[in-house]
GROMACS .gro file of C-alpha atoms in nm:
model
  373
    1MET     CA    1   1.292   2.445   2.002
    2LYS     CA    2   1.607   2.448   1.809
    3PRO     CA    3   1.529   2.578   1.461
    4ALA     CA    4   1.882   2.431   1.309
    5GLU     CA    5   1.781   2.082   1.440
    6PHE     CA    6   1.429   2.110   1.309
    7ALA     CA    7   1.541   2.229   0.971
    8ARG     CA    8   1.807   1.950   0.940
    9ASN     CA    9   1.567   1.661   0.990
   10PRO     CA   10   1.215   1.776   1.087
   11PHE     CA   11   1.078   1.420   1.104
   12ALA     CA   12   1.341   1.312   1.335
   13TYR     CA   13   1.286   1.598   1.562
   14LEU     CA   14   0.910   1.548   1.583
   15ALA     CA   15   0.959   1.181   1.629
   16ALA     CA   16   1.182   1.229   1.938
   17ARG     CA   17   0.881   1.429   2.093
   18TRP     CA   18   0.588   1.227   1.983
   19THR     CA   19   0.493   0.869   1.984
   20PRO     CA   20   0.179   0.781   1.799
   21SER     CA   21  -0.034   0.472   1.884
   22GLN     CA   22  -0.076   0.195   1.659
   23ALA     CA   23  -0.430   0.316   1.569
   24THR     CA   24  -0.288   0.671   1.477
   25VAL     CA   25  -0.031   0.511   1.234
   26SER     CA   26  -0.306   0.298   1.085
   27ARG     CA   27  -0.522   0.600   1.041
   28ALA     CA   28  -0.258   0.835   0.898
   29THR     CA   29  -0.172   0.548   0.628
   30MET     CA   30  -0.547   0.509   0.555
   31ALA     CA   31  -0.577   0.889   0.502
   32SER     CA   32  -0.310   0.892   0.232
   33LEU     CA   33  -0.468   0.603   0.067
   34VAL     CA   34  -0.816   0.764   0.065
   35MET     CA   35  -0.665   1.087  -0.078
   36SER     CA   36  -0.476   0.881  -0.350
   37VAL     CA   37  -0.828   0.756  -0.457
   38ILE     CA   38  -0.991   1.109  -0.432
   39ILE     CA   39  -0.730   1.264  -0.659
   40VAL     CA   40  -0.799   1.001  -0.918
   41VAL     CA   41  -1.163   1.094  -0.919
   42THR     CA   42  -1.122   1.469  -0.911
   43GLY     CA   43  -0.860   1.424  -1.186
   44GLY     CA   44  -1.125   1.237  -1.397
   45ALA     CA   45  -1.374   1.512  -1.326
   46VAL     CA   46  -1.116   1.777  -1.467
   47ARG     CA   47  -1.105   1.576  -1.802
   48LEU     CA   48  -1.481   1.490  -1.838
   49THR     CA   49  -1.585   1.850  -1.775
   50GLY     CA   50  -1.342   1.966  -2.046
   51SER     CA   51  -1.128   2.160  -1.795
   52GLY     CA   52  -0.792   2.006  -1.867
   53LEU     CA   53  -0.657   2.324  -2.010
   54GLY     CA   54  -0.847   2.551  -1.757
   55CYS     CA   55  -0.498   2.669  -1.670
   56PRO     CA   56  -0.322   2.682  -2.003
   57THR     CA   57   0.033   2.645  -1.862
   58TRP     CA   58   0.217   2.468  -1.575
   59PRO     CA   59   0.345   2.526  -1.299
   60THR     CA   60   0.181   2.857  -1.300
   61CYS     CA   61  -0.186   2.872  -1.423
   62LYS     CA   62  -0.149   3.158  -1.653
   63GLY     CA   63   0.158   3.392  -1.705
   64ASP     CA   64   0.324   3.452  -1.378
   65SER     CA   65   0.004   3.382  -1.178
   66LEU     CA   66   0.014   3.066  -0.979
   67LEU     CA   67  -0.381   3.049  -0.938
   68GLY     CA   68  -0.501   3.267  -1.218
   69THR     CA   69  -0.829   3.477  -1.192
   70THR     CA   70  -1.196   3.378  -1.145
   71GLU     CA   71  -1.254   3.575  -1.463
   72MET     CA   72  -1.102   3.292  -1.651
   73GLY     CA   73  -1.433   3.081  -1.606
   74ILE     CA   74  -1.551   2.756  -1.447
   75HIS     CA   75  -1.308   2.542  -1.622
   76HIS     CA   76  -1.015   2.745  -1.446
   77ASP     CA   77  -1.197   2.698  -1.116
   78ILE     CA   78  -1.209   2.318  -1.154
   79GLU     CA   79  -0.847   2.296  -1.270
   80VAL     CA   80  -0.723   2.492  -0.994
   81SER     CA   81  -0.921   2.320  -0.722
   82ASN     CA   82  -0.773   1.983  -0.856
   83ARG     CA   83  -0.418   2.130  -0.825
   84MET     CA   84  -0.477   2.249  -0.490
   85LEU     CA   85  -0.588   1.900  -0.373
   86THR     CA   86  -0.252   1.779  -0.462
   87TYR     CA   87  -0.127   1.989  -0.164
   88VAL     CA   88  -0.397   1.812   0.056
   89LEU     CA   89  -0.268   1.479  -0.083
   90CYS     CA   90   0.093   1.585   0.016
   91ALA     CA   91  -0.019   1.671   0.367
   92ALA     CA   92  -0.174   1.340   0.413
   93VAL     CA   93   0.134   1.162   0.281
   94GLY     CA   94   0.350   1.386   0.511
   95TRP     CA   95   0.133   1.279   0.806
   96ALA     CA   96   0.164   0.911   0.715
   97ILE     CA   97   0.560   0.960   0.688
   98LEU     CA   98   0.562   1.139   1.018
   99ALA     CA   99   0.322   0.884   1.192
  100VAL     CA  100   0.542   0.582   1.068
  101ARG     CA  101   0.870   0.758   1.173
  102ALA     CA  102   0.748   0.849   1.514
  103HIS     CA  103   0.620   0.509   1.602
  104LYS     CA  104   0.818   0.293   1.828
  105PRO     CA  105   1.013   0.096   1.732
  106LEU     CA  106   1.089   0.245   1.396
  107ARG     CA  107   1.010  -0.005   1.107
  108ARG     CA  108   1.239   0.095   0.829
  109GLY     CA  109   1.064  -0.108   0.566
  110VAL     CA  110   0.734   0.063   0.639
  111TYR     CA  111   0.908   0.395   0.660
  112ARG     CA  112   1.070   0.355   0.309
  113LEU     CA  113   0.723   0.262   0.174
  114ALA     CA  114   0.589   0.582   0.317
  115TRP     CA  115   0.843   0.789   0.152
  116ALA     CA  116   0.788   0.617  -0.179
  117GLN     CA  117   0.442   0.766  -0.176
  118PHE     CA  118   0.591   1.104  -0.147
  119TRP     CA  119   0.806   1.055  -0.454
  120VAL     CA  120   0.532   0.892  -0.647
  121VAL     CA  121   0.303   1.214  -0.574
  122VAL     CA  122   0.597   1.433  -0.698
  123ALA     CA  123   0.643   1.223  -1.005
  124ASN     CA  124   0.258   1.244  -1.059
  125ALA     CA  125   0.238   1.608  -1.018
  126VAL     CA  126   0.533   1.670  -1.269
  127TRP     CA  127   0.356   1.431  -1.520
  128GLY     CA  128   0.028   1.612  -1.480
  129GLY     CA  129   0.207   1.939  -1.562
  130ILE     CA  130   0.363   1.750  -1.882
  131THR     CA  131  -0.011   1.675  -1.973
  132VAL     CA  132  -0.097   2.042  -1.981
  133LEU     CA  133   0.233   2.130  -2.173
  134THR     CA  134   0.143   1.865  -2.441
  135HIS     CA  135  -0.185   1.997  -2.462
  136LEU     CA  136  -0.357   1.674  -2.321
  137ASN     CA  137  -0.182   1.428  -2.552
  138PRO     CA  138  -0.378   1.107  -2.494
  139TYR     CA  139  -0.079   0.894  -2.431
  140VAL     CA  140   0.056   1.141  -2.169
  141VAL     CA  141  -0.275   1.146  -2.008
  142ALA     CA  142  -0.298   0.764  -2.013
  143ALA     CA  143   0.041   0.743  -1.838
  144HIS     CA  144  -0.070   0.996  -1.582
  145PHE     CA  145  -0.367   0.761  -1.476
  146LEU     CA  146  -0.122   0.469  -1.460
  147LEU     CA  147   0.108   0.675  -1.234
  148SER     CA  148  -0.209   0.736  -1.008
  149ALA     CA  149  -0.245   0.350  -1.007
  150ALA     CA  150   0.120   0.319  -0.882
  151LEU     CA  151   0.050   0.570  -0.604
  152ILE     CA  152  -0.256   0.370  -0.505
  153THR     CA  153  -0.036   0.052  -0.497
  154VAL     CA  154   0.223   0.208  -0.277
  155ALA     CA  155  -0.036   0.354  -0.057
  156VAL     CA  156  -0.198   0.003  -0.020
  157LEU     CA  157   0.129  -0.165   0.048
  158THR     CA  158   0.210   0.091   0.325
  159TRP     CA  159  -0.122   0.067   0.501
  160HIS     CA  160  -0.106  -0.330   0.486
  161ARG     CA  161   0.258  -0.334   0.607
  162VAL     CA  162   0.149  -0.141   0.918
  163HIS     CA  163  -0.078  -0.414   1.021
  164GLU     CA  164   0.180  -0.697   0.964
  165GLY     CA  165   0.491  -0.793   1.163
  166ASP     CA  166   0.854  -0.782   1.030
  167ALA     CA  167   0.922  -1.156   1.033
  168ALA     CA  168   0.983  -1.354   0.715
  169ARG     CA  169   0.669  -1.383   0.482
  170ARG     CA  170   0.475  -1.729   0.522
  171PRO     CA  171   0.238  -1.830   0.245
  172LEU     CA  172  -0.108  -1.919   0.361
  173VAL     CA  173  -0.194  -2.114   0.049
  174GLY     CA  174  -0.020  -2.341  -0.190
  175LYS     CA  175   0.198  -2.227  -0.486
  176PRO     CA  176  -0.062  -2.319  -0.756
  177VAL     CA  177  -0.321  -2.076  -0.575
  178ARG     CA  178  -0.065  -1.811  -0.554
  179GLN     CA  179   0.001  -1.836  -0.915
  180LEU     CA  180  -0.361  -1.789  -0.988
  181GLY     CA  181  -0.359  -1.484  -0.784
  182GLN     CA  182  -0.077  -1.362  -0.983
  183ALA     CA  183  -0.252  -1.432  -1.311
  184LEU     CA  184  -0.546  -1.240  -1.165
  185THR     CA  185  -0.317  -0.938  -1.084
  186ALA     CA  186  -0.170  -0.935  -1.437
  187ALA     CA  187  -0.508  -0.950  -1.594
  188SER     CA  188  -0.644  -0.674  -1.360
  189ALA     CA  189  -0.335  -0.458  -1.478
  190ALA     CA  190  -0.414  -0.513  -1.845
  191LEU     CA  191  -0.774  -0.431  -1.784
  192ILE     CA  192  -0.669  -0.093  -1.628
  193ALA     CA  193  -0.415  -0.027  -1.915
  194VAL     CA  194  -0.662  -0.090  -2.175
  195GLY     CA  195  -0.916   0.151  -2.002
  196THR     CA  196  -0.684   0.432  -2.026
  197LEU     CA  197  -0.677   0.361  -2.412
  198VAL     CA  198  -1.063   0.385  -2.415
  199THR     CA  199  -1.021   0.711  -2.246
  200GLY     CA  200  -0.760   0.829  -2.499
  201ALA     CA  201  -0.967   0.733  -2.794
  202GLY     CA  202  -1.319   0.808  -2.641
  203PRO     CA  203  -1.533   1.115  -2.677
  204HIS     CA  204  -1.417   1.306  -2.369
  205PRO     CA  205  -1.065   1.472  -2.478
  206GLY     CA  206  -1.053   1.688  -2.165
  207ASP     CA  207  -1.083   2.012  -2.338
  208SER     CA  208  -1.324   2.188  -2.599
  209SER     CA  209  -1.047   2.265  -2.835
  210ASP     CA  210  -0.920   2.028  -3.092
  211VAL     CA  211  -0.724   1.790  -2.892
  212HIS     CA  212  -0.545   1.489  -3.052
  213ARG     CA  213  -0.719   1.143  -2.984
  214ILE     CA  214  -0.582   0.797  -3.021
  215PRO     CA  215  -0.641   0.698  -3.388
  216VAL     CA  216  -0.872   0.400  -3.334
  217ASP     CA  217  -1.239   0.323  -3.294
  218TRP     CA  218  -1.302   0.371  -2.934
  219ARG     CA  219  -1.597   0.121  -2.947
  220SER     CA  220  -1.349  -0.154  -3.053
  221ILE     CA  221  -1.121  -0.062  -2.772
  222ALA     CA  222  -1.407  -0.060  -2.534
  223GLN     CA  223  -1.505  -0.418  -2.647
  224LEU     CA  224  -1.158  -0.551  -2.566
  225HIS     CA  225  -1.181  -0.373  -2.237
  226ALA     CA  226  -1.506  -0.541  -2.168
  227ASP     CA  227  -1.358  -0.903  -2.273
  228LEU     CA  228  -1.075  -0.831  -2.033
  229ALA     CA  229  -1.330  -0.747  -1.760
  230TRP     CA  230  -1.485  -1.085  -1.809
  231VAL     CA  231  -1.147  -1.255  -1.788
  232VAL     CA  232  -1.087  -1.088  -1.453
  233VAL     CA  233  -1.429  -1.191  -1.333
  234ALA     CA  234  -1.369  -1.567  -1.449
  235LEU     CA  235  -1.035  -1.558  -1.261
  236THR     CA  236  -1.171  -1.418  -0.939
  237ALA     CA  237  -1.458  -1.664  -0.952
  238ALA     CA  238  -1.213  -1.961  -1.014
  239LEU     CA  239  -0.979  -1.846  -0.730
  240TRP     CA  240  -1.287  -1.805  -0.485
  241PHE     CA  241  -1.384  -2.180  -0.579
  242VAL     CA  242  -1.020  -2.295  -0.535
  243LEU     CA  243  -0.979  -2.123  -0.213
  244ARG     CA  244  -1.298  -2.301  -0.063
  245ALA     CA  245  -1.193  -2.622  -0.224
  246VAL     CA  246  -0.860  -2.636  -0.045
  247ASP     CA  247  -1.010  -2.491   0.280
  248ALA     CA  248  -0.786  -2.181   0.272
  249PRO     CA  249  -0.789  -1.936   0.558
  250VAL     CA  250  -1.102  -1.696   0.575
  251GLY     CA  251  -0.890  -1.388   0.497
  252PRO     CA  252  -0.813  -1.487   0.144
  253ARG     CA  253  -1.181  -1.624   0.092
  254ASN     CA  254  -1.324  -1.285   0.212
  255ARG     CA  255  -1.091  -1.057   0.012
  256THR     CA  256  -1.171  -1.261  -0.314
  257ARG     CA  257  -1.545  -1.236  -0.228
  258ASP     CA  258  -1.494  -0.846  -0.180
  259LEU     CA  259  -1.328  -0.819  -0.532
  260PHE     CA  260  -1.595  -1.021  -0.692
  261LEU     CA  261  -1.871  -0.791  -0.562
  262VAL     CA  262  -1.682  -0.485  -0.665
  263LEU     CA  263  -1.637  -0.630  -1.019
  264MET     CA  264  -2.018  -0.702  -1.037
  265ALA     CA  265  -2.081  -0.320  -0.943
  266GLN     CA  266  -1.836  -0.191  -1.189
  267GLY     CA  267  -1.966  -0.402  -1.472
  268VAL     CA  268  -2.318  -0.264  -1.412
  269ILE     CA  269  -2.175   0.077  -1.427
  270GLY     CA  270  -1.956   0.007  -1.739
  271TYR     CA  271  -2.245  -0.135  -1.940
  272VAL     CA  272  -2.498   0.137  -1.833
  273GLN     CA  273  -2.227   0.416  -1.943
  274TYR     CA  274  -2.172   0.245  -2.270
  275PHE     CA  275  -2.546   0.221  -2.363
  276THR     CA  276  -2.621   0.571  -2.245
  277LYS     CA  277  -2.357   0.742  -2.464
  278LEU     CA  278  -2.095   0.782  -2.174
  279PRO     CA  279  -2.259   1.033  -1.954
  280ILE     CA  280  -2.000   1.231  -1.738
  281VAL     CA  281  -2.125   1.129  -1.391
  282LEU     CA  282  -2.110   0.751  -1.484
  283VAL     CA  283  -1.757   0.769  -1.648
  284ASN     CA  284  -1.634   0.926  -1.328
  285LEU     CA  285  -1.796   0.674  -1.126
  286HIS     CA  286  -1.645   0.405  -1.340
  287MET     CA  287  -1.298   0.561  -1.275
  288LEU     CA  288  -1.364   0.541  -0.895
  289GLY     CA  289  -1.460   0.169  -0.947
  290ALA     CA  290  -1.120   0.106  -1.142
  291ALA     CA  291  -0.937   0.242  -0.842
  292LEU     CA  292  -1.137   0.030  -0.599
  293ILE     CA  293  -1.094  -0.285  -0.805
  294TRP     CA  294  -0.711  -0.239  -0.809
  295ILE     CA  295  -0.723  -0.201  -0.436
  296ALA     CA  296  -0.929  -0.515  -0.384
  297VAL     CA  297  -0.693  -0.713  -0.617
  298LEU     CA  298  -0.391  -0.600  -0.413
  299ARG     CA  299  -0.569  -0.702  -0.094
  300VAL     CA  300  -0.654  -1.043  -0.243
  301VAL     CA  301  -0.270  -1.104  -0.318
  302LEU     CA  302  -0.159  -0.972   0.009
  303SER     CA  303  -0.395  -1.190   0.208
  304MET     CA  304  -0.237  -1.495   0.056
  305ARG     CA  305   0.068  -1.447   0.297
  306GLU     CA  306   0.126  -1.340   0.670
  307ARG     CA  307   0.405  -1.170   0.852
  308PRO     CA  308   0.413  -1.240   1.223
  309ALA     CA  309   0.558  -0.987   1.453
  310ALA     CA  310   0.870  -1.194   1.518
  311GLU     CA  311   0.996  -1.528   1.424
  312PRO     CA  312   0.839  -1.803   1.619
  313ARG     CA  313   1.037  -1.946   1.916
  314GLU     CA  314   1.157  -2.294   1.897
  315ALA     CA  315   0.892  -2.537   2.040
  316ARG     CA  316   0.954  -2.672   2.394
  317PRO     CA  317   0.925  -3.044   2.460
  318ALA     CA  318   0.618  -3.159   2.632
  319GLY     CA  319   0.634  -3.111   3.010
  320ALA     CA  320   0.905  -2.834   2.975
  321ASP     CA  321   0.831  -2.499   3.149
  322GLU     CA  322   1.038  -2.180   3.183
  323GLY     CA  323   1.194  -2.302   3.505
  324THR     CA  324   1.307  -2.634   3.353
  325SER     CA  325   1.600  -2.659   3.090
  326ALA     CA  326   1.449  -2.814   2.765
  327GLY     CA  327   1.561  -3.175   2.736
  328ALA     CA  328   1.781  -3.183   3.050
  329GLY     CA  329   1.490  -3.239   3.300
  330VAL     CA  330   1.689  -3.046   3.549
  331PRO     CA  331   1.603  -2.733   3.713
  332ALA     CA  332   1.762  -2.429   3.556
  333ARG     CA  333   1.874  -2.298   3.884
  334GLU     CA  334   2.075  -2.604   3.957
  335ARG     CA  335   2.220  -2.620   3.599
  336LEU     CA  336   2.349  -2.279   3.633
  337GLU     CA  337   2.544  -2.355   3.948
  338GLY     CA  338   2.891  -2.443   3.873
  339GLN     CA  339   2.902  -2.338   3.511
  340PRO     CA  340   3.251  -2.218   3.414
  341GLY     CA  341   3.234  -1.844   3.360
  342GLY     CA  342   2.868  -1.848   3.432
  343VAL     CA  343   2.647  -1.754   3.720
  344ALA     CA  344   2.513  -1.953   4.017
  345ALA     CA  345   2.223  -1.914   4.245
  346GLY     CA  346   2.312  -1.847   4.602
  347GLU     CA  347   2.114  -1.948   4.909
  348ASP     CA  348   1.902  -1.621   4.895
  349GLY     CA  349   1.803  -1.718   4.538
  350VAL     CA  350   2.015  -1.432   4.411
  351ARG     CA  351   2.254  -1.511   4.112
  352GLN     CA  352   2.615  -1.491   4.178
  353PRO     CA  353   2.916  -1.492   3.976
  354VAL     CA  354   3.105  -1.826   3.958
  355GLU     CA  355   3.483  -1.818   3.984
  356THR     CA  356   3.613  -2.078   3.713
  357ALA     CA  357   3.909  -2.163   3.924
  358ARG     CA  358   3.704  -2.307   4.177
  359VAL     CA  359   3.525  -2.562   3.965
  360PRO     CA  360   3.781  -2.853   3.942
  361LEU     CA  361   3.579  -3.075   3.696
  362ALA     CA  362   3.234  -3.049   3.517
  363ASP     CA  363   3.042  -3.301   3.312
  364GLN     CA  364   2.906  -3.223   2.977
  365GLY     CA  365   2.593  -3.069   3.122
  366GLY     CA  366   2.805  -2.813   3.313
  367ASP     CA  367   2.709  -2.979   3.653
  368PRO     CA  368   3.024  -2.979   3.891
  369LEU     CA  369   3.154  -3.332   3.979
  370SER     CA  370   3.286  -3.416   4.319
  371VAL     CA  371   3.669  -3.449   4.343
  372ARG     CA  372   3.822  -3.757   4.480
  373ARG     CA  373   4.055  -3.701   4.760
   0.00000   0.00000   0.00000
């Protein structure tokens, strides 16, 4: 092993010595997606248990100590555990980057998406530190969740692109249907954004100290959140009926059905948590549901297009085969004979170079003509 070569570009060094299967690349990108969702749930647990300032500073926990001490209490243990999970997330993303890089042939578009996950993780970690340094400012906390949604977005795109080809995108449904899908995506993004405002105004500030809250009635924001949820449900139902009406491919129909089921489960959790005064377990489950809804919405939009492995070959005329030149009706072996600068098939069937000077005349198809004496 050459340490200098490994240190200069470890991914290229390992890729030259390992070629993962397609299934391995798929599992690696799925692992990074799963960890992106898990970090959302554990981050929510930190806030809901009042452990947001379990480590009062960042990037260390307290003073010069990176992890602090167990004497700091249960809130410290919860916060440190969440910080340590960030390293697990980095490991999962690193595995995805390596698997995509080592797969043959290298797909640069997918490779860039895999690296984008890493940079979003870094940005999210830094922003998480800012939430601590600003003593859990609700607007900063809201942006922290939106960055987590951005990470999930890139992880879904990476995983999806692994299962696609690199040819140009081809729509599977008409433009009006795609526009309905775009409206659904916009409404879902607004739903998630308003959900962060509910968090910022609600009764779970993230710490037992006097934490600043968004100065609005959280019940009013929660009502707006519920209204947007019904808009998303209506758009999903409309899209599903439209897809069936136009006899769309089964992929978009199934993905829309999955989204509708997730929305129904999320709605039940949302109403139960509201009428039971926001118990911690249900609120955290609701955060998991928000991540799953966003994944389902992205899958709906992505299912409306396809990307083959390569551009389709031009269709051959009926009756033409590989041994026949399309449209000429003449065996390819005969057409090759006598082409200027080309090749000819000898008696033994092996192609031989043709000397252009010995071909006195050729027709438009390249076939030699007899020379009159």
